[in-house]
Amino acid sequence: MNEIRVFKFFKIVYSFGMMNQPLDVSTLIVGAGPVGATLALALAQAGVKSAIVDTCDPAQVLKKEFDGRTIAISHGSHLIFKALGLWEELSSFVEPIKKIHISQANYLGYVHYDEKDSDGFAMGYIIENRHLRRILFKAIFNNPLINCRISNHVKSLDRQPFFIEATLEQQEKLKVPLVVAADGRNSITRQQAGLKAHAWSYQQIALVGVLKTEFPHENIAFEHFLPSGPLALLPMQNDLCSFVWSIDKQFGEHLLTLSEQEFSDQLRASFGDYLGKFELASQRWSYPLGGILVPQLIAERLALIGDAAHVIHPVAGQGLNLGFRDAVTLAEVLVDAARVGIDIGSAQVLERYQRWRRFDVLTLTSVTDLLVRSFSNDSKLIGNLRMIGLRLTHRLPVLKRVMTQHAMGLLGEKPRLLQGLPL
Ligand SMILES: Cc1cc2nc3c(=O)[nH]c(=O)nc-3n(C[C@H](O)[C@H](O)[C@H](O)COP(=O)(O)OP(=O)(O)OC[C@H]3O[C@@H](n4cnc5c(N)ncnc54)[C@H](O)[C@@H]3O)c2cc1C
């Protein structure tokens, strides 16, 4: 039986068996994207039951076709998946990043990181989004401690002093001490809780797709800053490269109208000759780029994780990694509280989560914002300052090490799963 049929069969069995029976779960997670799924799996590893609701069509999540998105999984996130027992399956779809090369158009100066800067570990891994989503989705579905309600949604959340009563489709009710919003950048759960979100647009779109290059990528991830925006070329399996070209909206829309050959030539003219000639190996996709900062990551019996809590520019390939860190930090805070009998939805527990995550979220949001704004700029003065910055970073081992640790997701107080340890 294929995966989608198995899924539909279980959905029917669940809806008959579970109707009108309150679920015995500790946490309701809204959103079964990669971050919500990681939280559910982390809780399950410590024996904590959860329910997870998602409006998505499973056929879309499980479908095999490439959707243009690749994700750079940091070294830290790879440790999380190792600890959750998923790395073996994921590893057959990843290509390691062994070197990172950062440069800017029209100016000298670059930064080059290699395995010496990362204690011999790969600095990250490139995986197609479809494989990551599918593997996590299957894992939550196969876990007996996770109740999946897919193609379903939360109709209402009724806050009581000691719990929240959630009503799903067909009047199914759940009483839980805590709801977690993992429902992405436009999180309805966040909006309904009245949490303010500051959103902005970069007036850029990201053009993404896959290239065949004349010369092998040698596991180097390239970040080339152009006045119109950053262009990343990331190593994929089978000697292909994924490109993420963040570019002024109008110019980007024009590039989408070019023929494949014209587009590849334009891409090569912007990137340079290092990888030889380019040939498009997929269609092109585009995503609007903006950021979201949410000052309060918690409300009464509610915590935000992933893109529901923050959205950053993809320039450093860190948005999802930040979300994975939210998920495993929240899991640790909840499990620690549950083990000593503290109410996991209490303000004291949620405050601990917020305090722990604030620095990482604020730092990464500001650093990526600064990077994008200062590099997508034609000013000669700023160009020279950037050149000095790149040269300094390249020559100062301490600064280089801090940057490497940050890119690998290893800075700051690390939750246990991020150290590869069980909860
Ligand atoms: C071009 C581009 C490239 C990127 N590259 C990288 C990269 O290399 N590395 C990296 O770390 N990050 C990258 N990112 C960021 C990354 O894609 C996001 O941070 C990540 O997808 C967020 O995951 P999430 O689980 O929080 O949210 P989502 O992936 O948005 O998942 C949210 C889930 O919630 C569900 N949902 C929505 N509304 C409801 C509702 N009302 N009820 C129930 N369910 C609901 C949705 O169906 C979905 O399944 C990139 C982003 C872009 C745009």
PDB file of N, CA, C and O and ligand atoms in Angstrom, residues 29-37 53-57 61 69-74 126 129 133 152-154 182-189 206-208 234 244 287-289 305-314 316-324, ligand 1:
ATOM      1  N   ILE A  29      -0.220  20.628  19.664  1.00  0.00           N
ATOM      2  CA  ILE A  29       0.667  21.368  18.755  1.00  0.00           C
ATOM      3  C   ILE A  29      -0.127  21.707  17.502  1.00  0.00           C
ATOM      4  O   ILE A  29      -0.670  20.804  16.845  1.00  0.00           O
ATOM      5  N   VAL A  30      -0.212  22.988  17.188  1.00  0.00           N
ATOM      6  CA  VAL A  30      -0.939  23.398  15.981  1.00  0.00           C
ATOM      7  C   VAL A  30       0.092  23.615  14.872  1.00  0.00           C
ATOM      8  O   VAL A  30       0.888  24.549  14.936  1.00  0.00           O
ATOM      9  N   GLY A  31       0.104  22.719  13.891  1.00  0.00           N
ATOM     10  CA  GLY A  31       1.075  22.816  12.786  1.00  0.00           C
ATOM     11  C   GLY A  31       2.035  21.641  12.816  1.00  0.00           C
ATOM     12  O   GLY A  31       2.805  21.498  13.772  1.00  0.00           O
ATOM     13  N   ALA A  32       1.960  20.791  11.770  1.00  0.00           N
ATOM     14  CA  ALA A  32       2.846  19.614  11.695  1.00  0.00           C
ATOM     15  C   ALA A  32       3.932  19.829  10.654  1.00  0.00           C
ATOM     16  O   ALA A  32       4.360  18.894   9.980  1.00  0.00           O
ATOM     17  N   GLY A  33       4.382  21.084  10.493  1.00  0.00           N
ATOM     18  CA  GLY A  33       5.538  21.364   9.636  1.00  0.00           C
ATOM     19  C   GLY A  33       6.777  20.799  10.328  1.00  0.00           C
ATOM     20  O   GLY A  33       6.675  20.158  11.392  1.00  0.00           O
ATOM     21  N   PRO A  34       7.960  21.044   9.791  1.00  0.00           N
ATOM     22  CA  PRO A  34       9.168  20.449  10.383  1.00  0.00           C
ATOM     23  C   PRO A  34       9.370  20.818  11.858  1.00  0.00           C
ATOM     24  O   PRO A  34       9.827  19.981  12.634  1.00  0.00           O
ATOM     25  N   VAL A  35       9.003  22.035  12.243  1.00  0.00           N
ATOM     26  CA  VAL A  35       9.265  22.442  13.632  1.00  0.00           C
ATOM     27  C   VAL A  35       8.250  21.814  14.600  1.00  0.00           C
ATOM     28  O   VAL A  35       8.633  21.243  15.635  1.00  0.00           O
ATOM     29  N   GLY A  36       6.961  21.861  14.240  1.00  0.00           N
ATOM     30  CA  GLY A  36       5.936  21.238  15.096  1.00  0.00           C
ATOM     31  C   GLY A  36       6.200  19.749  15.244  1.00  0.00           C
ATOM     32  O   GLY A  36       6.103  19.178  16.335  1.00  0.00           O
ATOM     33  N   ALA A  37       6.570  19.097  14.123  1.00  0.00           N
ATOM     34  CA  ALA A  37       6.827  17.652  14.161  1.00  0.00           C
ATOM     35  C   ALA A  37       8.021  17.348  15.058  1.00  0.00           C
ATOM     36  O   ALA A  37       8.009  16.376  15.830  1.00  0.00           O
ATOM     37  N   VAL A  53      -2.137  18.959  15.141  1.00  0.00           N
ATOM     38  CA  VAL A  53      -3.206  19.242  14.178  1.00  0.00           C
ATOM     39  C   VAL A  53      -2.619  20.004  13.004  1.00  0.00           C
ATOM     40  O   VAL A  53      -1.823  20.919  13.205  1.00  0.00           O
ATOM     41  N   ASP A  54      -2.997  19.634  11.795  1.00  0.00           N
ATOM     42  CA  ASP A  54      -2.518  20.395  10.631  1.00  0.00           C
ATOM     43  C   ASP A  54      -3.609  20.407   9.562  1.00  0.00           C
ATOM     44  O   ASP A  54      -4.308  19.414   9.360  1.00  0.00           O
ATOM     45  N   THR A  55      -3.726  21.548   8.917  1.00  0.00           N
ATOM     46  CA  THR A  55      -4.759  21.694   7.880  1.00  0.00           C
ATOM     47  C   THR A  55      -4.324  21.071   6.550  1.00  0.00           C
ATOM     48  O   THR A  55      -5.122  20.992   5.626  1.00  0.00           O
ATOM     49  N   CYS A  56      -3.057  20.654   6.458  1.00  0.00           N
ATOM     50  CA  CYS A  56      -2.503  20.282   5.147  1.00  0.00           C
ATOM     51  C   CYS A  56      -3.137  19.025   4.568  1.00  0.00           C
ATOM     52  O   CYS A  56      -3.730  18.211   5.271  1.00  0.00           O
ATOM     53  N   ASP A  57      -2.940  18.881   3.261  1.00  0.00           N
ATOM     54  CA  ASP A  57      -3.352  17.671   2.573  1.00  0.00           C
ATOM     55  C   ASP A  57      -2.137  16.736   2.584  1.00  0.00           C
ATOM     56  O   ASP A  57      -1.096  17.069   2.016  1.00  0.00           O
ATOM     57  N   VAL A  61       2.182  16.650   1.210  1.00  0.00           N
ATOM     58  CA  VAL A  61       3.400  16.489   2.015  1.00  0.00           C
ATOM     59  C   VAL A  61       4.181  15.248   1.576  1.00  0.00           C
ATOM     60  O   VAL A  61       5.414  15.262   1.546  1.00  0.00           O
ATOM     61  N   ARG A  69      12.709  23.755  -3.126  1.00  0.00           N
ATOM     62  CA  ARG A  69      13.317  24.218  -1.875  1.00  0.00           C
ATOM     63  C   ARG A  69      14.346  23.215  -1.374  1.00  0.00           C
ATOM     64  O   ARG A  69      14.101  22.027  -1.292  1.00  0.00           O
ATOM     65  N   THR A  70      15.500  23.741  -1.028  1.00  0.00           N
ATOM     66  CA  THR A  70      16.470  22.912  -0.306  1.00  0.00           C
ATOM     67  C   THR A  70      16.705  23.601   1.028  1.00  0.00           C
ATOM     68  O   THR A  70      16.540  24.806   1.149  1.00  0.00           O
ATOM     69  N   ILE A  71      17.088  22.835   2.003  1.00  0.00           N
ATOM     70  CA  ILE A  71      17.300  23.374   3.344  1.00  0.00           C
ATOM     71  C   ILE A  71      18.726  23.048   3.764  1.00  0.00           C
ATOM     72  O   ILE A  71      19.192  21.925   3.558  1.00  0.00           O
ATOM     73  N   ALA A  72      19.391  24.045   4.349  1.00  0.00           N
ATOM     74  CA  ALA A  72      20.712  23.786   4.928  1.00  0.00           C
ATOM     75  C   ALA A  72      20.487  23.427   6.398  1.00  0.00           C
ATOM     76  O   ALA A  72      20.072  24.266   7.183  1.00  0.00           O
ATOM     77  N   ILE A  73      20.698  22.172   6.727  1.00  0.00           N
ATOM     78  CA  ILE A  73      20.568  21.727   8.123  1.00  0.00           C
ATOM     79  C   ILE A  73      21.911  21.984   8.802  1.00  0.00           C
ATOM     80  O   ILE A  73      22.948  21.506   8.336  1.00  0.00           O
ATOM     81  N   SER A  74      21.899  22.726   9.896  1.00  0.00           N
ATOM     82  CA  SER A  74      23.173  23.022  10.568  1.00  0.00           C
ATOM     83  C   SER A  74      23.706  21.768  11.283  1.00  0.00           C
ATOM     84  O   SER A  74      22.961  20.792  11.490  1.00  0.00           O
ATOM     85  N   ILE A 126      22.956  19.801   3.121  1.00  0.00           N
ATOM     86  CA  ILE A 126      21.867  20.272   2.259  1.00  0.00           C
ATOM     87  C   ILE A 126      20.922  19.104   1.988  1.00  0.00           C
ATOM     88  O   ILE A 126      21.352  18.009   1.621  1.00  0.00           O
ATOM     89  N   ASN A 129      13.790  19.955   0.703  1.00  0.00           N
ATOM     90  CA  ASN A 129      12.708  20.166   1.661  1.00  0.00           C
ATOM     91  C   ASN A 129      11.709  18.997   1.664  1.00  0.00           C
ATOM     92  O   ASN A 129      11.238  18.561   2.705  1.00  0.00           O
ATOM     93  N   ARG A 133      10.530  17.043   5.093  1.00  0.00           N
ATOM     94  CA  ARG A 133       9.114  17.100   5.520  1.00  0.00           C
ATOM     95  C   ARG A 133       8.504  15.704   5.553  1.00  0.00           C
ATOM     96  O   ARG A 133       7.807  15.332   6.498  1.00  0.00           O
ATOM     97  N   ASN A 152      -7.188  18.707   9.380  1.00  0.00           N
ATOM     98  CA  ASN A 152      -8.101  19.067  10.465  1.00  0.00           C
ATOM     99  C   ASN A 152      -7.701  20.461  10.923  1.00  0.00           C
ATOM    100  O   ASN A 152      -6.643  20.964  10.540  1.00  0.00           O
ATOM    101  N   HIS A 153      -8.506  21.092  11.720  1.00  0.00           N
ATOM    102  CA  HIS A 153      -8.071  22.375  12.270  1.00  0.00           C
ATOM    103  C   HIS A 153      -8.731  22.656  13.608  1.00  0.00           C
ATOM    104  O   HIS A 153      -9.722  22.010  13.972  1.00  0.00           O
ATOM    105  N   VAL A 154      -8.147  23.621  14.325  1.00  0.00           N
ATOM    106  CA  VAL A 154      -8.691  23.989  15.639  1.00  0.00           C
ATOM    107  C   VAL A 154      -9.778  25.023  15.400  1.00  0.00           C
ATOM    108  O   VAL A 154      -9.511  26.095  14.860  1.00  0.00           O
ATOM    109  N   ALA A 182       2.726  26.222  16.041  1.00  0.00           N
ATOM    110  CA  ALA A 182       3.815  25.921  15.091  1.00  0.00           C
ATOM    111  C   ALA A 182       3.219  26.027  13.697  1.00  0.00           C
ATOM    112  O   ALA A 182       3.588  25.277  12.795  1.00  0.00           O
ATOM    113  N   ASP A 183       2.276  26.979  13.548  1.00  0.00           N
ATOM    114  CA  ASP A 183       1.516  27.032  12.292  1.00  0.00           C
ATOM    115  C   ASP A 183       2.055  28.065  11.305  1.00  0.00           C
ATOM    116  O   ASP A 183       1.305  28.653  10.528  1.00  0.00           O
ATOM    117  N   GLY A 184       3.353  28.290  11.345  1.00  0.00           N
ATOM    118  CA  GLY A 184       4.006  29.060  10.288  1.00  0.00           C
ATOM    119  C   GLY A 184       3.878  30.567  10.404  1.00  0.00           C
ATOM    120  O   GLY A 184       3.329  31.097  11.359  1.00  0.00           O
ATOM    121  N   ARG A 185       4.413  31.258   9.399  1.00  0.00           N
ATOM    122  CA  ARG A 185       4.572  32.721   9.465  1.00  0.00           C
ATOM    123  C   ARG A 185       3.255  33.472   9.632  1.00  0.00           C
ATOM    124  O   ARG A 185       3.217  34.518  10.248  1.00  0.00           O
ATOM    125  N   ASN A 186       2.164  32.947   9.064  1.00  0.00           N
ATOM    126  CA  ASN A 186       0.887  33.652   9.209  1.00  0.00           C
ATOM    127  C   ASN A 186       0.054  33.071  10.343  1.00  0.00           C
ATOM    128  O   ASN A 186      -1.184  33.101  10.277  1.00  0.00           O
ATOM    129  N   SER A 187       0.715  32.533  11.340  1.00  0.00           N
ATOM    130  CA  SER A 187       0.063  31.825  12.444  1.00  0.00           C
ATOM    131  C   SER A 187      -1.265  32.447  12.926  1.00  0.00           C
ATOM    132  O   SER A 187      -1.304  33.536  13.495  1.00  0.00           O
ATOM    133  N   ILE A 188      -2.334  31.696  12.709  1.00  0.00           N
ATOM    134  CA  ILE A 188      -3.659  32.131  13.178  1.00  0.00           C
ATOM    135  C   ILE A 188      -3.676  32.031  14.705  1.00  0.00           C
ATOM    136  O   ILE A 188      -4.268  32.848  15.394  1.00  0.00           O
ATOM    137  N   THR A 189      -3.003  30.987  15.223  1.00  0.00           N
ATOM    138  CA  THR A 189      -3.002  30.766  16.679  1.00  0.00           C
ATOM    139  C   THR A 189      -2.365  31.968  17.379  1.00  0.00           C
ATOM    140  O   THR A 189      -2.851  32.419  18.421  1.00  0.00           O
ATOM    141  N   ALA A 206      12.949  35.479  -3.537  1.00  0.00           N
ATOM    142  CA  ALA A 206      14.014  34.479  -3.662  1.00  0.00           C
ATOM    143  C   ALA A 206      13.677  33.621  -4.872  1.00  0.00           C
ATOM    144  O   ALA A 206      12.588  33.049  -4.940  1.00  0.00           O
ATOM    145  N   LEU A 207      14.606  33.569  -5.833  1.00  0.00           N
ATOM    146  CA  LEU A 207      14.444  32.645  -6.960  1.00  0.00           C
ATOM    147  C   LEU A 207      15.200  31.383  -6.584  1.00  0.00           C
ATOM    148  O   LEU A 207      16.373  31.466  -6.202  1.00  0.00           O
ATOM    149  N   VAL A 208      14.531  30.252  -6.653  1.00  0.00           N
ATOM    150  CA  VAL A 208      15.204  29.007  -6.251  1.00  0.00           C
ATOM    151  C   VAL A 208      15.048  27.935  -7.320  1.00  0.00           C
ATOM    152  O   VAL A 208      14.088  27.964  -8.095  1.00  0.00           O
ATOM    153  N   LEU A 234      24.454  26.091  -3.393  1.00  0.00           N
ATOM    154  CA  LEU A 234      24.637  25.101  -2.334  1.00  0.00           C
ATOM    155  C   LEU A 234      24.826  23.709  -2.919  1.00  0.00           C
ATOM    156  O   LEU A 234      24.116  23.336  -3.872  1.00  0.00           O
ATOM    157  N   VAL A 244      19.822  29.860  -4.487  1.00  0.00           N
ATOM    158  CA  VAL A 244      18.849  30.718  -3.800  1.00  0.00           C
ATOM    159  C   VAL A 244      19.303  32.135  -4.103  1.00  0.00           C
ATOM    160  O   VAL A 244      20.307  32.606  -3.568  1.00  0.00           O
ATOM    161  N   TYR A 287       9.828  32.978  -4.091  1.00  0.00           N
ATOM    162  CA  TYR A 287       9.199  33.188  -2.775  1.00  0.00           C
ATOM    163  C   TYR A 287       9.385  34.647  -2.365  1.00  0.00           C
ATOM    164  O   TYR A 287      10.497  35.178  -2.475  1.00  0.00           O
ATOM    165  N   PRO A 288       8.316  35.310  -1.896  1.00  0.00           N
ATOM    166  CA  PRO A 288       8.485  36.690  -1.412  1.00  0.00           C
ATOM    167  C   PRO A 288       9.293  36.682  -0.119  1.00  0.00           C
ATOM    168  O   PRO A 288       9.181  35.740   0.680  1.00  0.00           O
ATOM    169  N   LEU A 289      10.131  37.701   0.084  1.00  0.00           N
ATOM    170  CA  LEU A 289      10.988  37.696   1.279  1.00  0.00           C
ATOM    171  C   LEU A 289      10.626  38.816   2.250  1.00  0.00           C
ATOM    172  O   LEU A 289      10.526  39.985   1.873  1.00  0.00           O
ATOM    173  N   ILE A 305       6.571  28.595  18.401  1.00  0.00           N
ATOM    174  CA  ILE A 305       7.850  28.050  17.919  1.00  0.00           C
ATOM    175  C   ILE A 305       7.927  28.172  16.391  1.00  0.00           C
ATOM    176  O   ILE A 305       6.897  28.306  15.723  1.00  0.00           O
ATOM    177  N   GLY A 306       9.142  28.104  15.855  1.00  0.00           N
ATOM    178  CA  GLY A 306       9.335  28.114  14.404  1.00  0.00           C
ATOM    179  C   GLY A 306       8.911  29.437  13.781  1.00  0.00           C
ATOM    180  O   GLY A 306       8.988  30.499  14.398  1.00  0.00           O
ATOM    181  N   ASP A 307       8.464  29.363  12.531  1.00  0.00           N
ATOM    182  CA  ASP A 307       8.104  30.587  11.816  1.00  0.00           C
ATOM    183  C   ASP A 307       6.921  31.313  12.460  1.00  0.00           C
ATOM    184  O   ASP A 307       6.704  32.489  12.172  1.00  0.00           O
ATOM    185  N   ALA A 308       6.164  30.655  13.298  1.00  0.00           N
ATOM    186  CA  ALA A 308       5.094  31.359  14.025  1.00  0.00           C
ATOM    187  C   ALA A 308       5.715  32.353  15.010  1.00  0.00           C
ATOM    188  O   ALA A 308       5.098  33.346  15.397  1.00  0.00           O
ATOM    189  N   ALA A 309       6.975  32.096  15.403  1.00  0.00           N
ATOM    190  CA  ALA A 309       7.646  32.931  16.408  1.00  0.00           C
ATOM    191  C   ALA A 309       8.616  33.932  15.792  1.00  0.00           C
ATOM    192  O   ALA A 309       8.967  34.926  16.429  1.00  0.00           O
ATOM    193  N   HIS A 310       9.087  33.678  14.573  1.00  0.00           N
ATOM    194  CA  HIS A 310      10.079  34.560  13.942  1.00  0.00           C
ATOM    195  C   HIS A 310      10.243  34.143  12.490  1.00  0.00           C
ATOM    196  O   HIS A 310      10.192  32.957  12.167  1.00  0.00           O
ATOM    197  N   VAL A 311      10.426  35.127  11.628  1.00  0.00           N
ATOM    198  CA  VAL A 311      10.763  34.806  10.229  1.00  0.00           C
ATOM    199  C   VAL A 311      11.980  35.644   9.877  1.00  0.00           C
ATOM    200  O   VAL A 311      12.002  36.854  10.117  1.00  0.00           O
ATOM    201  N   ILE A 312      13.012  34.979   9.349  1.00  0.00           N
ATOM    202  CA  ILE A 312      14.221  35.729   8.980  1.00  0.00           C
ATOM    203  C   ILE A 312      14.522  35.505   7.496  1.00  0.00           C
ATOM    204  O   ILE A 312      14.013  34.571   6.882  1.00  0.00           O
ATOM    205  N   HIS A 313      15.361  36.375   6.951  1.00  0.00           N
ATOM    206  CA  HIS A 313      15.765  36.276   5.545  1.00  0.00           C
ATOM    207  C   HIS A 313      16.561  34.979   5.355  1.00  0.00           C
ATOM    208  O   HIS A 313      17.348  34.611   6.229  1.00  0.00           O
ATOM    209  N   PRO A 314      16.403  34.295   4.197  1.00  0.00           N
ATOM    210  CA  PRO A 314      17.130  33.017   4.038  1.00  0.00           C
ATOM    211  C   PRO A 314      18.624  33.168   3.752  1.00  0.00           C
ATOM    212  O   PRO A 314      19.301  32.169   3.524  1.00  0.00           O
ATOM    213  N   ALA A 316      21.311  33.383   5.363  1.00  0.00           N
ATOM    214  CA  ALA A 316      22.279  32.518   6.041  1.00  0.00           C
ATOM    215  C   ALA A 316      21.752  31.087   6.186  1.00  0.00           C
ATOM    216  O   ALA A 316      22.397  30.250   6.824  1.00  0.00           O
ATOM    217  N   GLY A 317      20.584  30.805   5.625  1.00  0.00           N
ATOM    218  CA  GLY A 317      20.024  29.449   5.700  1.00  0.00           C
ATOM    219  C   GLY A 317      19.802  29.014   7.148  1.00  0.00           C
ATOM    220  O   GLY A 317      20.128  27.889   7.521  1.00  0.00           O
ATOM    221  N   GLN A 318      19.235  29.899   7.964  1.00  0.00           N
ATOM    222  CA  GLN A 318      19.149  29.588   9.394  1.00  0.00           C
ATOM    223  C   GLN A 318      17.718  29.554   9.958  1.00  0.00           C
ATOM    224  O   GLN A 318      17.528  29.185  11.108  1.00  0.00           O
ATOM    225  N   GLY A 319      16.705  29.957   9.167  1.00  0.00           N
ATOM    226  CA  GLY A 319      15.347  30.097   9.715  1.00  0.00           C
ATOM    227  C   GLY A 319      14.820  28.827  10.357  1.00  0.00           C
ATOM    228  O   GLY A 319      14.309  28.833  11.480  1.00  0.00           O
ATOM    229  N   LEU A 320      14.949  27.728   9.633  1.00  0.00           N
ATOM    230  CA  LEU A 320      14.410  26.479  10.154  1.00  0.00           C
ATOM    231  C   LEU A 320      15.273  25.951  11.304  1.00  0.00           C
ATOM    232  O   LEU A 320      14.753  25.405  12.286  1.00  0.00           O
ATOM    233  N   ASN A 321      16.589  26.158  11.194  1.00  0.00           N
ATOM    234  CA  ASN A 321      17.474  25.717  12.286  1.00  0.00           C
ATOM    235  C   ASN A 321      17.123  26.437  13.584  1.00  0.00           C
ATOM    236  O   ASN A 321      17.154  25.837  14.662  1.00  0.00           O
ATOM    237  N   LEU A 322      16.764  27.711  13.450  1.00  0.00           N
ATOM    238  CA  LEU A 322      16.342  28.475  14.630  1.00  0.00           C
ATOM    239  C   LEU A 322      15.068  27.837  15.215  1.00  0.00           C
ATOM    240  O   LEU A 322      14.927  27.689  16.434  1.00  0.00           O
ATOM    241  N   GLY A 323      14.170  27.454  14.308  1.00  0.00           N
ATOM    242  CA  GLY A 323      12.921  26.803  14.732  1.00  0.00           C
ATOM    243  C   GLY A 323      13.172  25.464  15.410  1.00  0.00           C
ATOM    244  O   GLY A 323      12.530  25.119  16.409  1.00  0.00           O
ATOM    245  N   PHE A 324      14.129  24.683  14.894  1.00  0.00           N
ATOM    246  CA  PHE A 324      14.443  23.397  15.542  1.00  0.00           C
ATOM    247  C   PHE A 324      14.962  23.645  16.962  1.00  0.00           C
ATOM    248  O   PHE A 324      14.670  22.887  17.894  1.00  0.00           O
TER     249      PHE A 324
HETATM  250  C1  LIG B   1      13.619  30.516  -0.206  1.00  0.00           C
HETATM  251  C2  LIG B   1      13.769  30.028   1.202  1.00  0.00           C
HETATM  252  C3  LIG B   1      14.882  29.256   1.545  1.00  0.00           C
HETATM  253  C4  LIG B   1      15.063  28.820   2.858  1.00  0.00           C
HETATM  254  N1  LIG B   1      16.173  28.094   3.170  1.00  0.00           N
HETATM  255  C5  LIG B   1      16.394  27.732   4.439  1.00  0.00           C
HETATM  256  C6  LIG B   1      17.588  27.005   4.807  1.00  0.00           C
HETATM  257  O1  LIG B   1      18.439  26.679   3.974  1.00  0.00           O
HETATM  258  N2  LIG B   1      17.772  26.676   6.128  1.00  0.00           N
HETATM  259  C7  LIG B   1      16.868  27.029   7.074  1.00  0.00           C
HETATM  260  O2  LIG B   1      17.106  26.748   8.257  1.00  0.00           O
HETATM  261  N3  LIG B   1      15.714  27.682   6.754  1.00  0.00           N
HETATM  262  C8  LIG B   1      15.466  28.047   5.480  1.00  0.00           C
HETATM  263  N4  LIG B   1      14.323  28.713   5.162  1.00  0.00           N
HETATM  264  C9  LIG B   1      13.302  28.947   6.210  1.00  0.00           C
HETATM  265  C10 LIG B   1      12.389  27.729   6.403  1.00  0.00           C
HETATM  266  O3  LIG B   1      11.813  27.355   5.172  1.00  0.00           O
HETATM  267  C11 LIG B   1      11.284  28.038   7.423  1.00  0.00           C
HETATM  268  O4  LIG B   1      11.889  28.626   8.559  1.00  0.00           O
HETATM  269  C12 LIG B   1      10.572  26.750   7.857  1.00  0.00           C
HETATM  270  O5  LIG B   1       9.831  26.209   6.788  1.00  0.00           O
HETATM  271  C13 LIG B   1       9.618  27.009   9.030  1.00  0.00           C
HETATM  272  O6  LIG B   1       9.100  25.782   9.486  1.00  0.00           O
HETATM  273  P1  LIG B   1       7.810  25.737  10.419  1.00  0.00           P
HETATM  274  O7  LIG B   1       7.563  24.300  10.724  1.00  0.00           O
HETATM  275  O8  LIG B   1       7.961  26.695  11.544  1.00  0.00           O
HETATM  276  O9  LIG B   1       6.644  26.347   9.527  1.00  0.00           O
HETATM  277  P2  LIG B   1       6.017  25.812   8.175  1.00  0.00           P
HETATM  278  O10 LIG B   1       6.995  25.030   7.393  1.00  0.00           O
HETATM  279  O11 LIG B   1       5.385  26.997   7.550  1.00  0.00           O
HETATM  280  O12 LIG B   1       4.873  24.797   8.674  1.00  0.00           O
HETATM  281  C14 LIG B   1       3.687  25.261   9.263  1.00  0.00           C
HETATM  282  C15 LIG B   1       2.682  24.133   9.271  1.00  0.00           C
HETATM  283  O13 LIG B   1       1.492  24.617   9.906  1.00  0.00           O
HETATM  284  C16 LIG B   1       0.357  24.225   9.144  1.00  0.00           C
HETATM  285  N5  LIG B   1      -0.704  25.195   9.393  1.00  0.00           N
HETATM  286  C17 LIG B   1      -0.801  26.469   8.948  1.00  0.00           C
HETATM  287  N6  LIG B   1      -1.915  27.050   9.439  1.00  0.00           N
HETATM  288  C18 LIG B   1      -2.525  26.135  10.213  1.00  0.00           C
HETATM  289  C19 LIG B   1      -3.698  26.132  11.008  1.00  0.00           C
HETATM  290  N7  LIG B   1      -4.482  27.204  11.108  1.00  0.00           N
HETATM  291  N8  LIG B   1      -4.025  25.004  11.684  1.00  0.00           N
HETATM  292  C20 LIG B   1      -3.241  23.901  11.605  1.00  0.00           C
HETATM  293  N9  LIG B   1      -2.117  23.846  10.869  1.00  0.00           N
HETATM  294  C21 LIG B   1      -1.758  24.943  10.196  1.00  0.00           C
HETATM  295  C22 LIG B   1       0.849  24.191   7.699  1.00  0.00           C
HETATM  296  O14 LIG B   1       0.049  23.325   6.905  1.00  0.00           O
HETATM  297  C23 LIG B   1       2.280  23.676   7.875  1.00  0.00           C
HETATM  298  O15 LIG B   1       2.331  22.276   7.817  1.00  0.00           O
HETATM  299  C24 LIG B   1      14.098  29.147   3.856  1.00  0.00           C
HETATM  300  C25 LIG B   1      12.984  29.914   3.523  1.00  0.00           C
HETATM  301  C26 LIG B   1      12.810  30.348   2.212  1.00  0.00           C
HETATM  302  C27 LIG B   1      11.607  31.188   1.863  1.00  0.00           C
END
